[in-house]
């Protein structure tokens, strides 16, 4: 476990073993726990949005979907970086859900995205039990209907892959009313398993890595400037 400060957000980087241990405690806990997958792109947006920062802080567990985050945070452990790059966490969680014959409920923004999400998950664990699935857009009525369907099935896990803004608002609106153990909120750009990442997505990812690096640098420079100026301010007050 390592405490990180990312653009003013105090977050914790857990190793794979620690994250799985936390997730095991969530499963069967009797209350819903949210597990939020975060990329550099998401942090770039959250860096200028207090609302999005609150969504991240409000998650019960944050999982990196992008190894660039741990690199920029100063993590030098090669094994830890490999865990993130290899998506070991989602693989281990799906293994547990599969072996325990735990029912899942999937959420996406369209029927096509739902089919893609299920195919991606089954590429990792073929025998997953998908008890239900639903499409959610920005309409509150749809959210209420999905909540009722999820609660009727009482799955062990809800797995969603949505645009971050929609996902954040959906979790905020539904977290307290859902009957499930965990909610795995996947990064919308996350390519699961061993599938090859499309060229355009790789290009955009590199662009967001550069933006994230710049934001991190500017944040530390601003903090350093504040620290350098604070003694002068204190001295002026005493005169």
PDB file of C-alpha atoms in Angstrom:
ATOM      1  CA  UNK A   1       0.000   0.000   0.000  1.00  0.00           C
ATOM      2  CA  UNK A   2       1.298   3.436  -0.934  1.00  0.00           C
ATOM      3  CA  UNK A   3      -0.324   6.803  -0.374  1.00  0.00           C
ATOM      4  CA  UNK A   4      -0.374   9.009  -3.477  1.00  0.00           C
ATOM      5  CA  UNK A   5      -1.240  12.635  -4.080  1.00  0.00           C
ATOM      6  CA  UNK A   6      -2.524  12.973  -7.635  1.00  0.00           C
ATOM      7  CA  UNK A   7      -3.495  16.507  -8.628  1.00  0.00           C
ATOM      8  CA  UNK A   8      -4.599  17.266  -5.073  1.00  0.00           C
ATOM      9  CA  UNK A   9      -6.469  13.983  -4.575  1.00  0.00           C
ATOM     10  CA  UNK A  10      -5.176  11.817  -1.744  1.00  0.00           C
ATOM     11  CA  UNK A  11      -5.520   8.263  -3.068  1.00  0.00           C
ATOM     12  CA  UNK A  12      -4.060   4.873  -2.220  1.00  0.00           C
ATOM     13  CA  UNK A  13      -2.182   2.548  -4.534  1.00  0.00           C
ATOM     14  CA  UNK A  14      -2.844  -1.019  -3.418  1.00  0.00           C
ATOM     15  CA  UNK A  15      -0.848  -3.977  -4.679  1.00  0.00           C
ATOM     16  CA  UNK A  16      -2.706  -6.743  -6.482  1.00  0.00           C
ATOM     17  CA  UNK A  17      -2.688  -8.887  -3.335  1.00  0.00           C
ATOM     18  CA  UNK A  18      -4.065  -6.048  -1.227  1.00  0.00           C
ATOM     19  CA  UNK A  19      -6.749  -5.129  -3.770  1.00  0.00           C
ATOM     20  CA  UNK A  20      -7.932  -8.727  -4.040  1.00  0.00           C
ATOM     21  CA  UNK A  21      -8.015  -9.027  -0.251  1.00  0.00           C
ATOM     22  CA  UNK A  22     -10.211  -5.930  -0.041  1.00  0.00           C
ATOM     23  CA  UNK A  23     -12.479  -7.250  -2.798  1.00  0.00           C
ATOM     24  CA  UNK A  24     -12.836 -10.604  -1.024  1.00  0.00           C
ATOM     25  CA  UNK A  25     -14.102  -8.706   2.019  1.00  0.00           C
ATOM     26  CA  UNK A  26     -16.562  -6.797  -0.172  1.00  0.00           C
ATOM     27  CA  UNK A  27     -18.031 -10.014  -1.592  1.00  0.00           C
ATOM     28  CA  UNK A  28     -20.736 -11.220   0.770  1.00  0.00           C
ATOM     29  CA  UNK A  29     -20.507  -8.084   2.907  1.00  0.00           C
ATOM     30  CA  UNK A  30     -24.230  -7.370   2.557  1.00  0.00           C
ATOM     31  CA  UNK A  31     -23.727  -3.844   1.187  1.00  0.00           C
ATOM     32  CA  UNK A  32     -22.670  -2.466  -2.186  1.00  0.00           C
ATOM     33  CA  UNK A  33     -19.023  -1.463  -2.598  1.00  0.00           C
ATOM     34  CA  UNK A  34     -17.885   0.469  -5.669  1.00  0.00           C
ATOM     35  CA  UNK A  35     -14.637  -0.327  -7.472  1.00  0.00           C
ATOM     36  CA  UNK A  36     -13.653   2.406  -9.911  1.00  0.00           C
ATOM     37  CA  UNK A  37     -11.158   1.878 -12.738  1.00  0.00           C
ATOM     38  CA  UNK A  38      -9.184   5.058 -13.480  1.00  0.00           C
ATOM     39  CA  UNK A  39      -7.012   5.999 -16.470  1.00  0.00           C
ATOM     40  CA  UNK A  40      -4.729   8.962 -17.138  1.00  0.00           C
ATOM     41  CA  UNK A  41      -7.448  10.365 -19.401  1.00  0.00           C
ATOM     42  CA  UNK A  42      -9.960  10.298 -16.547  1.00  0.00           C
ATOM     43  CA  UNK A  43      -7.501  12.025 -14.221  1.00  0.00           C
ATOM     44  CA  UNK A  44      -6.867  14.736 -16.838  1.00  0.00           C
ATOM     45  CA  UNK A  45     -10.591  15.529 -16.804  1.00  0.00           C
ATOM     46  CA  UNK A  46     -10.867  15.228 -13.023  1.00  0.00           C
ATOM     47  CA  UNK A  47      -7.963  17.637 -12.624  1.00  0.00           C
ATOM     48  CA  UNK A  48     -10.264  20.508 -13.626  1.00  0.00           C
ATOM     49  CA  UNK A  49     -13.542  19.136 -12.220  1.00  0.00           C
ATOM     50  CA  UNK A  50     -14.280  19.041  -8.498  1.00  0.00           C
ATOM     51  CA  UNK A  51     -17.368  16.930  -9.168  1.00  0.00           C
ATOM     52  CA  UNK A  52     -15.316  14.238 -10.900  1.00  0.00           C
ATOM     53  CA  UNK A  53     -12.737  14.332  -8.116  1.00  0.00           C
ATOM     54  CA  UNK A  54     -15.528  13.658  -5.618  1.00  0.00           C
ATOM     55  CA  UNK A  55     -16.627  10.608  -7.653  1.00  0.00           C
ATOM     56  CA  UNK A  56     -13.086   9.241  -7.456  1.00  0.00           C
ATOM     57  CA  UNK A  57     -12.719   9.989  -3.738  1.00  0.00           C
ATOM     58  CA  UNK A  58     -16.108   8.404  -3.106  1.00  0.00           C
ATOM     59  CA  UNK A  59     -15.147   5.007  -4.555  1.00  0.00           C
ATOM     60  CA  UNK A  60     -14.574   2.212  -2.052  1.00  0.00           C
ATOM     61  CA  UNK A  61     -11.601   1.019  -4.093  1.00  0.00           C
ATOM     62  CA  UNK A  62      -9.725   2.700  -6.953  1.00  0.00           C
ATOM     63  CA  UNK A  63      -7.966   0.500  -9.509  1.00  0.00           C
ATOM     64  CA  UNK A  64      -5.609   1.891 -12.157  1.00  0.00           C
ATOM     65  CA  UNK A  65      -6.369   0.888 -15.715  1.00  0.00           C
ATOM     66  CA  UNK A  66      -3.311   2.789 -16.932  1.00  0.00           C
ATOM     67  CA  UNK A  67       0.268   2.094 -15.798  1.00  0.00           C
ATOM     68  CA  UNK A  68       1.250   5.679 -16.654  1.00  0.00           C
ATOM     69  CA  UNK A  69      -0.483   6.752 -13.427  1.00  0.00           C
ATOM     70  CA  UNK A  70       1.767   4.700 -11.152  1.00  0.00           C
ATOM     71  CA  UNK A  71       4.827   5.753 -13.130  1.00  0.00           C
ATOM     72  CA  UNK A  72       4.011   9.469 -12.747  1.00  0.00           C
ATOM     73  CA  UNK A  73       3.213   8.908  -9.070  1.00  0.00           C
ATOM     74  CA  UNK A  74       6.783   7.739  -8.541  1.00  0.00           C
ATOM     75  CA  UNK A  75       6.123   4.005  -8.175  1.00  0.00           C
ATOM     76  CA  UNK A  76       9.291   2.216  -9.310  1.00  0.00           C
ATOM     77  CA  UNK A  77       8.392  -1.374  -8.444  1.00  0.00           C
ATOM     78  CA  UNK A  78       8.464  -3.200 -11.780  1.00  0.00           C
ATOM     79  CA  UNK A  79       6.199  -5.956 -10.485  1.00  0.00           C
ATOM     80  CA  UNK A  80       3.581  -3.375  -9.497  1.00  0.00           C
ATOM     81  CA  UNK A  81       3.743  -1.671 -12.904  1.00  0.00           C
ATOM     82  CA  UNK A  82       3.401  -5.070 -14.597  1.00  0.00           C
ATOM     83  CA  UNK A  83       0.300  -5.869 -12.499  1.00  0.00           C
ATOM     84  CA  UNK A  84      -1.387  -2.766 -13.884  1.00  0.00           C
ATOM     85  CA  UNK A  85      -0.206  -3.298 -17.466  1.00  0.00           C
ATOM     86  CA  UNK A  86      -1.339  -6.924 -17.419  1.00  0.00           C
ATOM     87  CA  UNK A  87      -4.784  -6.115 -15.949  1.00  0.00           C
ATOM     88  CA  UNK A  88      -4.147  -8.695 -13.244  1.00  0.00           C
ATOM     89  CA  UNK A  89      -6.790  -7.296 -10.898  1.00  0.00           C
ATOM     90  CA  UNK A  90      -9.797  -7.706 -13.214  1.00  0.00           C
ATOM     91  CA  UNK A  91      -8.543 -11.161 -14.206  1.00  0.00           C
ATOM     92  CA  UNK A  92      -8.361 -12.274 -10.578  1.00  0.00           C
ATOM     93  CA  UNK A  93     -11.790 -10.854  -9.711  1.00  0.00           C
ATOM     94  CA  UNK A  94     -13.430 -12.540 -12.700  1.00  0.00           C
ATOM     95  CA  UNK A  95     -11.718 -15.810 -11.715  1.00  0.00           C
ATOM     96  CA  UNK A  96     -13.303 -15.561  -8.261  1.00  0.00           C
ATOM     97  CA  UNK A  97     -16.724 -14.739  -9.654  1.00  0.00           C
ATOM     98  CA  UNK A  98     -16.480 -17.614 -12.120  1.00  0.00           C
ATOM     99  CA  UNK A  99     -15.305 -20.214  -9.603  1.00  0.00           C
ATOM    100  CA  UNK A 100     -17.955 -19.154  -7.097  1.00  0.00           C
ATOM    101  CA  UNK A 101     -20.678 -19.265  -9.767  1.00  0.00           C
ATOM    102  CA  UNK A 102     -21.588 -15.697  -8.822  1.00  0.00           C
ATOM    103  CA  UNK A 103     -24.264 -14.025 -10.996  1.00  0.00           C
ATOM    104  CA  UNK A 104     -23.347 -10.797 -12.802  1.00  0.00           C
ATOM    105  CA  UNK A 105     -25.345  -7.892 -14.205  1.00  0.00           C
ATOM    106  CA  UNK A 106     -23.854  -5.863 -17.074  1.00  0.00           C
ATOM    107  CA  UNK A 107     -24.452  -2.207 -17.934  1.00  0.00           C
ATOM    108  CA  UNK A 108     -23.429  -0.321 -21.093  1.00  0.00           C
ATOM    109  CA  UNK A 109     -24.606   2.569 -23.263  1.00  0.00           C
ATOM    110  CA  UNK A 110     -25.990   0.535 -26.176  1.00  0.00           C
ATOM    111  CA  UNK A 111     -26.867  -3.018 -27.141  1.00  0.00           C
ATOM    112  CA  UNK A 112     -23.707  -3.144 -29.243  1.00  0.00           C
ATOM    113  CA  UNK A 113     -21.580  -2.049 -26.271  1.00  0.00           C
ATOM    114  CA  UNK A 114     -23.305  -4.630 -24.075  1.00  0.00           C
ATOM    115  CA  UNK A 115     -22.444  -7.407 -26.510  1.00  0.00           C
ATOM    116  CA  UNK A 116     -18.864  -6.174 -26.710  1.00  0.00           C
ATOM    117  CA  UNK A 117     -18.564  -5.989 -22.924  1.00  0.00           C
ATOM    118  CA  UNK A 118     -19.857  -9.521 -22.434  1.00  0.00           C
ATOM    119  CA  UNK A 119     -17.560 -10.853 -25.169  1.00  0.00           C
ATOM    120  CA  UNK A 120     -14.556  -9.118 -23.582  1.00  0.00           C
ATOM    121  CA  UNK A 121     -15.359 -10.539 -20.146  1.00  0.00           C
ATOM    122  CA  UNK A 122     -15.900 -14.043 -21.513  1.00  0.00           C
ATOM    123  CA  UNK A 123     -12.581 -13.829 -23.345  1.00  0.00           C
ATOM    124  CA  UNK A 124     -11.045 -13.718 -19.862  1.00  0.00           C
ATOM    125  CA  UNK A 125     -13.408 -16.213 -18.133  1.00  0.00           C
ATOM    126  CA  UNK A 126     -15.630 -18.083 -20.549  1.00  0.00           C
ATOM    127  CA  UNK A 127     -18.114 -19.559 -18.043  1.00  0.00           C
ATOM    128  CA  UNK A 128     -19.157 -16.359 -16.254  1.00  0.00           C
ATOM    129  CA  UNK A 129     -22.829 -16.337 -15.243  1.00  0.00           C
ATOM    130  CA  UNK A 130     -24.470 -13.238 -16.737  1.00  0.00           C
ATOM    131  CA  UNK A 131     -27.882 -13.099 -15.042  1.00  0.00           C
ATOM    132  CA  UNK A 132     -28.960  -9.863 -16.709  1.00  0.00           C
ATOM    133  CA  UNK A 133     -27.881  -6.829 -18.705  1.00  0.00           C
ATOM    134  CA  UNK A 134     -29.183  -3.357 -19.389  1.00  0.00           C
ATOM    135  CA  UNK A 135     -28.639  -0.244 -21.478  1.00  0.00           C
ATOM    136  CA  UNK A 136     -28.467   3.090 -19.657  1.00  0.00           C
ATOM    137  CA  UNK A 137     -28.443   6.589 -21.105  1.00  0.00           C
ATOM    138  CA  UNK A 138     -28.979   9.917 -19.390  1.00  0.00           C
ATOM    139  CA  UNK A 139     -32.635   9.414 -18.477  1.00  0.00           C
ATOM    140  CA  UNK A 140     -33.434   9.070 -14.772  1.00  0.00           C
ATOM    141  CA  UNK A 141     -36.417   6.832 -15.589  1.00  0.00           C
ATOM    142  CA  UNK A 142     -34.054   4.311 -17.191  1.00  0.00           C
ATOM    143  CA  UNK A 143     -31.866   4.338 -14.098  1.00  0.00           C
ATOM    144  CA  UNK A 144     -34.852   3.559 -11.876  1.00  0.00           C
ATOM    145  CA  UNK A 145     -35.948   0.712 -14.136  1.00  0.00           C
ATOM    146  CA  UNK A 146     -32.424  -0.767 -14.163  1.00  0.00           C
ATOM    147  CA  UNK A 147     -32.184  -0.483 -10.392  1.00  0.00           C
ATOM    148  CA  UNK A 148     -35.422  -2.447 -10.033  1.00  0.00           C
ATOM    149  CA  UNK A 149     -34.199  -5.157 -12.423  1.00  0.00           C
ATOM    150  CA  UNK A 150     -30.847  -5.422 -10.663  1.00  0.00           C
ATOM    151  CA  UNK A 151     -32.461  -5.638  -7.225  1.00  0.00           C
ATOM    152  CA  UNK A 152     -34.840  -8.351  -8.402  1.00  0.00           C
ATOM    153  CA  UNK A 153     -31.863 -10.489  -9.485  1.00  0.00           C
ATOM    154  CA  UNK A 154     -29.570  -9.511  -6.566  1.00  0.00           C
ATOM    155  CA  UNK A 155     -26.329 -10.251  -8.479  1.00  0.00           C
ATOM    156  CA  UNK A 156     -23.003 -10.584  -6.709  1.00  0.00           C
ATOM    157  CA  UNK A 157     -21.488  -8.028  -9.075  1.00  0.00           C
ATOM    158  CA  UNK A 158     -22.606  -5.234 -11.358  1.00  0.00           C
ATOM    159  CA  UNK A 159     -20.090  -4.585 -14.149  1.00  0.00           C
ATOM    160  CA  UNK A 160     -20.448  -1.393 -16.166  1.00  0.00           C
ATOM    161  CA  UNK A 161     -18.388   0.181 -18.947  1.00  0.00           C
ATOM    162  CA  UNK A 162     -19.641   3.704 -19.599  1.00  0.00           C
ATOM    163  CA  UNK A 163     -18.340   7.180 -20.369  1.00  0.00           C
ATOM    164  CA  UNK A 164     -16.851   8.470 -17.111  1.00  0.00           C
ATOM    165  CA  UNK A 165     -19.288  11.358 -16.613  1.00  0.00           C
ATOM    166  CA  UNK A 166     -22.306   9.082 -17.064  1.00  0.00           C
ATOM    167  CA  UNK A 167     -20.729   6.381 -14.960  1.00  0.00           C
ATOM    168  CA  UNK A 168     -19.940   8.774 -12.121  1.00  0.00           C
ATOM    169  CA  UNK A 169     -23.460  10.180 -12.015  1.00  0.00           C
ATOM    170  CA  UNK A 170     -24.986   6.709 -12.299  1.00  0.00           C
ATOM    171  CA  UNK A 171     -22.977   5.396  -9.363  1.00  0.00           C
ATOM    172  CA  UNK A 172     -23.762   8.510  -7.343  1.00  0.00           C
ATOM    173  CA  UNK A 173     -27.488   8.075  -8.006  1.00  0.00           C
ATOM    174  CA  UNK A 174     -27.746   4.302  -7.596  1.00  0.00           C
ATOM    175  CA  UNK A 175     -25.103   3.250  -5.074  1.00  0.00           C
ATOM    176  CA  UNK A 176     -27.341   3.429  -2.011  1.00  0.00           C
ATOM    177  CA  UNK A 177     -30.257   1.507  -3.522  1.00  0.00           C
ATOM    178  CA  UNK A 178     -28.673  -1.448  -5.344  1.00  0.00           C
ATOM    179  CA  UNK A 179     -28.765  -4.976  -3.983  1.00  0.00           C
ATOM    180  CA  UNK A 180     -25.324  -6.318  -4.976  1.00  0.00           C
ATOM    181  CA  UNK A 181     -21.928  -6.884  -3.358  1.00  0.00           C
ATOM    182  CA  UNK A 182     -19.615  -5.048  -5.744  1.00  0.00           C
ATOM    183  CA  UNK A 183     -19.898  -2.642  -8.646  1.00  0.00           C
ATOM    184  CA  UNK A 184     -16.966  -2.887 -11.056  1.00  0.00           C
ATOM    185  CA  UNK A 185     -17.031   0.401 -12.980  1.00  0.00           C
ATOM    186  CA  UNK A 186     -14.634  -0.170 -15.865  1.00  0.00           C
ATOM    187  CA  UNK A 187     -12.823   2.591 -17.706  1.00  0.00           C
ATOM    188  CA  UNK A 188     -14.745   3.204 -20.948  1.00  0.00           C
ATOM    189  CA  UNK A 189     -11.544   3.035 -23.021  1.00  0.00           C
ATOM    190  CA  UNK A 190     -10.323  -0.127 -21.331  1.00  0.00           C
ATOM    191  CA  UNK A 191      -9.550  -2.980 -23.735  1.00  0.00           C
ATOM    192  CA  UNK A 192      -9.863  -6.202 -21.754  1.00  0.00           C
ATOM    193  CA  UNK A 193      -7.737  -9.285 -22.059  1.00  0.00           C
ATOM    194  CA  UNK A 194      -5.183  -9.843 -24.796  1.00  0.00           C
ATOM    195  CA  UNK A 195      -7.073  -7.977 -27.521  1.00  0.00           C
ATOM    196  CA  UNK A 196      -4.905  -5.671 -29.592  1.00  0.00           C
ATOM    197  CA  UNK A 197      -5.476  -1.994 -28.844  1.00  0.00           C
ATOM    198  CA  UNK A 198      -6.543  -0.096 -32.009  1.00  0.00           C
ATOM    199  CA  UNK A 199      -3.957   2.316 -33.396  1.00  0.00           C
ATOM    200  CA  UNK A 200      -6.109   5.438 -32.911  1.00  0.00           C
ATOM    201  CA  UNK A 201      -6.794   4.526 -29.292  1.00  0.00           C
ATOM    202  CA  UNK A 202      -3.069   3.998 -28.676  1.00  0.00           C
ATOM    203  CA  UNK A 203      -2.390   7.409 -30.211  1.00  0.00           C
ATOM    204  CA  UNK A 204      -5.020   9.106 -28.053  1.00  0.00           C
ATOM    205  CA  UNK A 205      -3.688   7.311 -25.001  1.00  0.00           C
ATOM    206  CA  UNK A 206      -0.210   8.731 -25.622  1.00  0.00           C
ATOM    207  CA  UNK A 207      -1.725  12.196 -26.008  1.00  0.00           C
ATOM    208  CA  UNK A 208      -3.519  11.917 -22.665  1.00  0.00           C
ATOM    209  CA  UNK A 209      -0.339  10.621 -21.063  1.00  0.00           C
ATOM    210  CA  UNK A 210       1.403  13.829 -22.158  1.00  0.00           C
ATOM    211  CA  UNK A 211      -1.449  15.956 -20.812  1.00  0.00           C
ATOM    212  CA  UNK A 212      -1.392  14.034 -17.542  1.00  0.00           C
ATOM    213  CA  UNK A 213       2.376  14.484 -17.224  1.00  0.00           C
ATOM    214  CA  UNK A 214       1.959  18.219 -17.827  1.00  0.00           C
ATOM    215  CA  UNK A 215      -0.802  18.496 -15.234  1.00  0.00           C
ATOM    216  CA  UNK A 216       1.306  16.639 -12.679  1.00  0.00           C
ATOM    217  CA  UNK A 217       4.287  18.906 -13.372  1.00  0.00           C
ATOM    218  CA  UNK A 218       2.197  22.088 -13.168  1.00  0.00           C
ATOM    219  CA  UNK A 219       0.564  20.917  -9.942  1.00  0.00           C
ATOM    220  CA  UNK A 220       3.926  20.268  -8.257  1.00  0.00           C
ATOM    221  CA  UNK A 221       5.336  23.563  -9.524  1.00  0.00           C
ATOM    222  CA  UNK A 222       2.342  25.434  -8.081  1.00  0.00           C
ATOM    223  CA  UNK A 223       2.727  23.640  -4.725  1.00  0.00           C
ATOM    224  CA  UNK A 224       6.426  24.430  -4.633  1.00  0.00           C
ATOM    225  CA  UNK A 225       5.715  28.094  -5.395  1.00  0.00           C
ATOM    226  CA  UNK A 226       3.158  28.265  -2.579  1.00  0.00           C
ATOM    227  CA  UNK A 227       5.630  26.731  -0.137  1.00  0.00           C
ATOM    228  CA  UNK A 228       8.367  29.163  -1.173  1.00  0.00           C
ATOM    229  CA  UNK A 229       6.075  32.162  -0.800  1.00  0.00           C
ATOM    230  CA  UNK A 230       4.466  31.189   2.521  1.00  0.00           C
ATOM    231  CA  UNK A 231       7.384  32.287   4.815  1.00  0.00           C
ATOM    232  CA  UNK A 232       7.353  35.729   3.181  1.00  0.00           C
ATOM    233  CA  UNK A 233       3.634  36.026   3.796  1.00  0.00           C
ATOM    234  CA  UNK A 234       4.077  35.031   7.447  1.00  0.00           C
ATOM    235  CA  UNK A 235       6.800  37.616   7.880  1.00  0.00           C
ATOM    236  CA  UNK A 236       4.668  40.379   6.362  1.00  0.00           C
ATOM    237  CA  UNK A 237       1.843  39.630   8.817  1.00  0.00           C
ATOM    238  CA  UNK A 238       4.088  40.091  11.873  1.00  0.00           C
ATOM    239  CA  UNK A 239       5.396  43.514  10.905  1.00  0.00           C
TER     240      UNK A 239
END
